[in-house]
Amino acid sequence: MASLKPITLWGHVTGPNPWKVAMVLEELNVPYEIKNIEFPEMKQPPYEKININGRVPAIEDPNTGITMWESGAIIEYLVETYDKEKNISFTAGTQDYFHAKQWLHYQMSGQGPYFGQAVWFTMYHHEKLQSARERYVNEVRRVSGVINRTLEGKEWLVGGKYTYADVAFFPWFDLVSWFAGDGIDIAKEFPNLSAWLEKIKARPAVAKVLKVKADAKAAAAK
Ligand SMILES: N[C@@H](CCC(=O)N[C@@H](CS)C(=O)NCC(=O)O)C(=O)O
């Protein structure tokens, strides 16, 4: 899509949600530039004007004039605006179209917040609350089981092809070994899930974004 102006993607080096949007942008071949911002700055002007919720991701699309936040909504916007060939999405009104939305909503409500709380109570909470940690790590295990069971005998979540619904789950699963590696072994406990993650990881668009993320992390650590 050579005639398009680059979309600004507001992100943060460590957080999974902006990378999910980058993976969709890469897959759609839409030009973009990442602007990373630190957590305190997200809660202040001028960024607060872009996202009043003070979090990333947010996008500014000069091609349509749209500024918006919430990664799931951004992904829906991107595929509906730029995936005219339905390479990673489906024709509106079809069963697959609604099922892809179902999985995206599950990712946003069932995976993101629970995995996020597991990270919080494992890594950052000011006191060790074992019961809270267990609650959320168990939820990580439960969600992993849901995906593992749904992938029994099939390659992708919806419609027999790789779509935005698959990649939406990837960045959070990619962090499980970091925050719950002592409690959950994805490869051992969830073989379908594990094989699916490997296939997503091997996609050139995903591999490219993972490299950009690794480089950004290395630069930030200097
Ligand atoms: N539901 C939001 C979650 C956004 C979110 O929590 N982003 C993290 C980074 S991945 C963040 O901005 N954290 C900053 C903070 O918690 O202050 C989305 O999916 O866009």
Short mmCIF file of C-alpha atoms and ligand atoms in Angstrom, two decimals:
data_model
loop_
_atom_site.label_atom_id
_atom_site.label_comp_id
_atom_site.label_asym_id
_atom_site.label_seq_id
_atom_site.Cartn_x
_atom_site.Cartn_y
_atom_site.Cartn_z
CA MET A 1 0.00 0.00 0.00
CA ALA A 2 2.57 2.47 -1.23
CA SER A 3 0.26 5.48 -1.50
CA LEU A 4 -0.66 5.43 2.18
CA LYS A 5 0.89 7.77 4.72
CA PRO A 6 2.35 6.01 7.77
CA ILE A 7 0.04 5.46 10.72
CA THR A 8 1.48 6.51 14.07
CA LEU A 9 1.33 3.65 16.57
CA TRP A 10 1.85 4.71 20.17
CA GLY A 11 3.46 1.91 22.11
CA HIS A 12 5.68 0.80 24.95
CA VAL A 13 8.63 -1.57 24.73
CA THR A 14 7.38 -4.15 27.20
CA GLY A 15 3.59 -4.06 26.95
CA PRO A 16 1.97 -6.73 24.74
CA ASN A 17 -0.97 -4.74 23.36
CA PRO A 18 0.81 -2.33 20.99
CA TRP A 19 2.82 -5.20 19.48
CA LYS A 20 -0.42 -6.98 18.63
CA VAL A 21 -1.46 -3.94 16.57
CA ALA A 22 1.99 -3.79 14.91
CA MET A 23 1.64 -7.46 13.89
CA VAL A 24 -1.68 -6.70 12.19
CA LEU A 25 -0.26 -3.60 10.45
CA GLU A 26 2.69 -5.66 9.18
CA GLU A 27 0.41 -8.42 7.93
CA LEU A 28 -1.73 -5.86 6.08
CA ASN A 29 1.35 -4.16 4.65
CA VAL A 30 0.16 -0.79 5.93
CA PRO A 31 3.03 1.65 6.64
CA TYR A 32 3.39 2.76 10.26
CA GLU A 33 5.83 4.28 12.67
CA ILE A 34 6.06 3.31 16.31
CA LYS A 35 6.37 6.03 18.94
CA ASN A 36 7.22 4.53 22.30
CA ILE A 37 6.19 6.42 25.40
CA GLU A 38 6.92 5.76 29.08
CA PHE A 39 4.13 4.92 31.56
CA PRO A 40 4.14 8.27 33.47
CA GLU A 41 3.99 10.29 30.23
CA MET A 42 0.93 8.33 29.10
CA LYS A 43 -1.04 9.89 31.93
CA GLN A 44 -0.13 13.47 31.06
CA PRO A 45 -0.71 15.89 28.22
CA PRO A 46 -0.04 15.83 25.34
CA TYR A 47 -0.54 12.02 25.13
CA GLU A 48 -3.63 12.16 27.35
CA LYS A 49 -5.32 14.05 24.53
CA ILE A 50 -4.74 11.05 22.26
CA ASN A 51 -5.89 8.49 24.85
CA ILE A 52 -7.80 9.84 27.82
CA ASN A 53 -7.34 6.39 29.43
CA GLY A 54 -3.57 7.00 29.57
CA ARG A 55 -2.50 3.67 28.10
CA VAL A 56 -1.07 2.26 24.91
CA PRO A 57 -1.69 1.42 22.14
CA ALA A 58 -3.32 4.31 20.34
CA ILE A 59 -3.13 5.11 16.65
CA GLU A 60 -3.29 8.26 14.59
CA ASP A 61 -4.16 7.53 10.99
CA PRO A 62 -3.44 10.49 8.68
CA ASN A 63 -5.14 8.68 5.79
CA THR A 64 -8.57 8.81 7.41
CA GLY A 65 -8.07 11.38 10.18
CA ILE A 66 -8.95 8.81 12.86
CA THR A 67 -7.27 8.78 16.27
CA MET A 68 -8.30 5.88 18.48
CA TRP A 69 -7.29 3.59 21.34
CA GLU A 70 -8.08 0.09 22.73
CA SER A 71 -6.17 -2.56 20.82
CA GLY A 72 -9.21 -4.69 19.93
CA ALA A 73 -11.09 -1.74 18.47
CA ILE A 74 -7.95 -0.65 16.61
CA ILE A 75 -7.61 -4.11 15.06
CA GLU A 76 -11.25 -4.07 13.95
CA TYR A 77 -10.71 -0.63 12.44
CA LEU A 78 -7.55 -1.72 10.61
CA VAL A 79 -9.01 -4.85 9.03
CA GLU A 80 -12.24 -3.12 8.05
CA THR A 81 -10.36 -0.20 6.52
CA TYR A 82 -7.32 -1.89 4.99
CA ASP A 83 -8.01 -5.61 4.52
CA LYS A 84 -10.09 -5.25 1.38
CA GLU A 85 -8.89 -8.64 0.11
CA LYS A 86 -9.89 -10.32 3.39
CA ASN A 87 -6.42 -11.79 3.81
CA ILE A 88 -6.68 -11.92 7.61
CA SER A 89 -10.38 -11.22 8.09
CA PHE A 90 -13.75 -12.23 6.66
CA THR A 91 -16.60 -10.82 4.61
CA ALA A 92 -19.03 -8.85 6.78
CA GLY A 93 -22.12 -10.76 7.84
CA THR A 94 -20.70 -14.26 7.45
CA GLN A 95 -20.43 -16.75 10.30
CA ASP A 96 -16.63 -16.55 10.19
CA TYR A 97 -16.82 -12.75 10.43
CA PHE A 98 -18.75 -12.97 13.69
CA HIS A 99 -16.68 -15.83 15.06
CA ALA A 100 -13.48 -13.85 14.48
CA LYS A 101 -15.05 -11.01 16.50
CA GLN A 102 -16.05 -13.52 19.18
CA TRP A 103 -12.42 -14.62 19.61
CA LEU A 104 -11.12 -11.05 19.54
CA HIS A 105 -13.59 -10.08 22.27
CA TYR A 106 -12.54 -13.13 24.25
CA GLN A 107 -8.91 -12.11 23.88
CA MET A 108 -9.72 -8.59 25.09
CA SER A 109 -11.94 -9.59 28.00
CA GLY A 110 -10.80 -13.13 28.87
CA GLN A 111 -7.09 -13.17 28.13
CA GLY A 112 -5.71 -9.60 28.41
CA PRO A 113 -7.10 -8.56 31.81
CA TYR A 114 -6.41 -11.92 33.49
CA PHE A 115 -2.89 -12.29 32.14
CA GLY A 116 -2.31 -8.65 33.10
CA GLN A 117 -3.37 -9.32 36.69
CA ALA A 118 -1.19 -12.42 36.78
CA VAL A 119 1.78 -10.22 35.83
CA TRP A 120 0.78 -7.63 38.42
CA PHE A 121 0.52 -10.06 41.34
CA THR A 122 3.63 -11.98 40.24
CA MET A 123 5.94 -9.07 39.49
CA TYR A 124 4.77 -5.72 40.77
CA HIS A 125 2.34 -5.80 43.69
CA HIS A 126 3.88 -4.25 46.81
CA GLU A 127 3.11 -7.29 48.98
CA LYS A 128 3.30 -11.00 48.19
CA LEU A 129 -0.30 -12.16 47.87
CA GLN A 130 0.00 -15.82 47.04
CA SER A 131 -3.78 -16.34 46.78
CA ALA A 132 -4.13 -13.51 44.25
CA ARG A 133 -1.21 -14.77 42.23
CA GLU A 134 -2.68 -18.29 42.21
CA ARG A 135 -6.09 -17.00 41.17
CA TYR A 136 -4.71 -15.26 38.07
CA VAL A 137 -2.12 -17.88 37.13
CA ASN A 138 -4.96 -20.41 37.29
CA GLU A 139 -6.93 -18.18 34.93
CA VAL A 140 -3.96 -18.18 32.55
CA ARG A 141 -4.09 -21.97 32.72
CA ARG A 142 -7.86 -21.99 32.17
CA VAL A 143 -7.70 -19.69 29.11
CA SER A 144 -4.80 -21.77 27.75
CA GLY A 145 -7.01 -24.85 28.09
CA VAL A 146 -9.86 -23.18 26.19
CA ILE A 147 -7.57 -22.37 23.25
CA ASN A 148 -5.93 -25.80 23.41
CA ARG A 149 -9.29 -27.57 23.23
CA THR A 150 -10.65 -25.40 20.44
CA LEU A 151 -7.53 -26.13 18.34
CA GLU A 152 -8.01 -29.90 18.60
CA GLY A 153 -7.99 -31.09 14.98
CA LYS A 154 -7.71 -27.61 13.49
CA GLU A 155 -4.93 -25.25 12.55
CA TRP A 156 -6.44 -21.81 13.21
CA LEU A 157 -9.23 -20.38 15.35
CA VAL A 158 -11.65 -19.39 12.58
CA GLY A 159 -12.42 -20.29 8.99
CA GLY A 160 -9.42 -22.57 8.36
CA LYS A 161 -7.03 -19.65 7.84
CA TYR A 162 -4.70 -17.42 9.83
CA THR A 163 -6.51 -14.24 10.86
CA TYR A 164 -6.37 -11.28 13.21
CA ALA A 165 -8.15 -13.46 15.78
CA ASP A 166 -5.11 -15.75 16.00
CA VAL A 167 -2.45 -13.07 16.25
CA ALA A 168 -4.43 -11.08 18.83
CA PHE A 169 -3.65 -13.77 21.43
CA PHE A 170 0.03 -14.13 20.57
CA PRO A 171 1.80 -11.30 22.46
CA TRP A 172 0.30 -12.26 25.83
CA PHE A 173 1.08 -15.96 25.37
CA ASP A 174 4.60 -14.99 24.37
CA LEU A 175 5.08 -13.56 27.88
CA VAL A 176 3.79 -16.55 29.89
CA SER A 177 7.21 -18.14 30.37
CA TRP A 178 8.41 -14.81 31.81
CA PHE A 179 5.71 -14.29 34.41
CA ALA A 180 4.44 -17.83 35.06
CA GLY A 181 7.20 -20.09 33.77
CA ASP A 182 7.57 -21.70 37.17
CA GLY A 183 3.89 -22.68 37.22
CA ILE A 184 2.85 -23.30 33.63
CA ASP A 185 4.66 -25.20 30.90
CA ILE A 186 2.71 -24.37 27.74
CA ALA A 187 4.59 -26.83 25.50
CA LYS A 188 4.02 -29.73 27.90
CA GLU A 189 0.52 -28.99 29.12
CA PHE A 190 -1.07 -27.55 25.98
CA PRO A 191 0.36 -29.14 22.81
CA ASN A 192 -2.22 -27.72 20.38
CA LEU A 193 -1.77 -24.25 21.78
CA SER A 194 1.99 -24.62 21.65
CA ALA A 195 2.02 -25.75 18.00
CA TRP A 196 -0.32 -22.88 17.07
CA LEU A 197 1.95 -20.32 18.79
CA GLU A 198 4.96 -21.67 16.89
CA LYS A 199 3.10 -21.27 13.58
CA ILE A 200 2.10 -17.71 14.42
CA LYS A 201 5.67 -16.91 15.47
CA ALA A 202 6.97 -18.20 12.13
CA ARG A 203 4.88 -15.75 10.11
CA PRO A 204 7.24 -13.17 8.57
CA ALA A 205 5.10 -10.26 9.81
CA VAL A 206 5.19 -11.55 13.39
CA ALA A 207 8.90 -12.43 13.26
CA LYS A 208 9.66 -8.90 11.99
CA VAL A 209 7.75 -7.26 14.83
CA LEU A 210 9.38 -9.55 17.42
CA LYS A 211 12.78 -8.45 16.10
CA VAL A 212 11.81 -4.76 16.34
CA LYS A 213 10.60 -5.42 19.91
CA ALA A 214 13.83 -7.22 20.87
CA ASP A 215 15.92 -4.39 19.39
CA ALA A 216 13.84 -1.75 21.22
CA LYS A 217 14.24 -3.68 24.49
CA ALA A 218 17.99 -3.95 24.01
CA ALA A 219 18.26 -0.22 23.23
CA ALA A 220 16.15 0.67 26.31
CA ALA A 221 18.39 -1.47 28.54
CA LYS A 222 21.54 0.46 27.53
N1 LIG B 1 -7.43 -2.82 27.02
C1 LIG B 1 -6.30 -2.03 26.64
C2 LIG B 1 -5.16 -2.28 27.59
C3 LIG B 1 -4.07 -1.29 27.37
C4 LIG B 1 -2.94 -1.47 28.37
O1 LIG B 1 -3.15 -1.81 29.54
N2 LIG B 1 -1.73 -1.19 27.90
C5 LIG B 1 -0.57 -1.27 28.75
C6 LIG B 1 0.65 -1.64 27.90
S1 LIG B 1 0.41 -3.16 27.07
C7 LIG B 1 -0.33 0.08 29.35
O2 LIG B 1 -0.48 1.08 28.69
N3 LIG B 1 0.03 0.13 30.63
C8 LIG B 1 0.33 1.33 31.30
C9 LIG B 1 -0.21 1.37 32.69
O3 LIG B 1 -0.75 0.35 33.14
O4 LIG B 1 -0.10 2.41 33.30
C10 LIG B 1 -5.90 -2.38 25.20
O5 LIG B 1 -5.97 -3.57 24.85
O6 LIG B 1 -5.53 -1.48 24.44
#
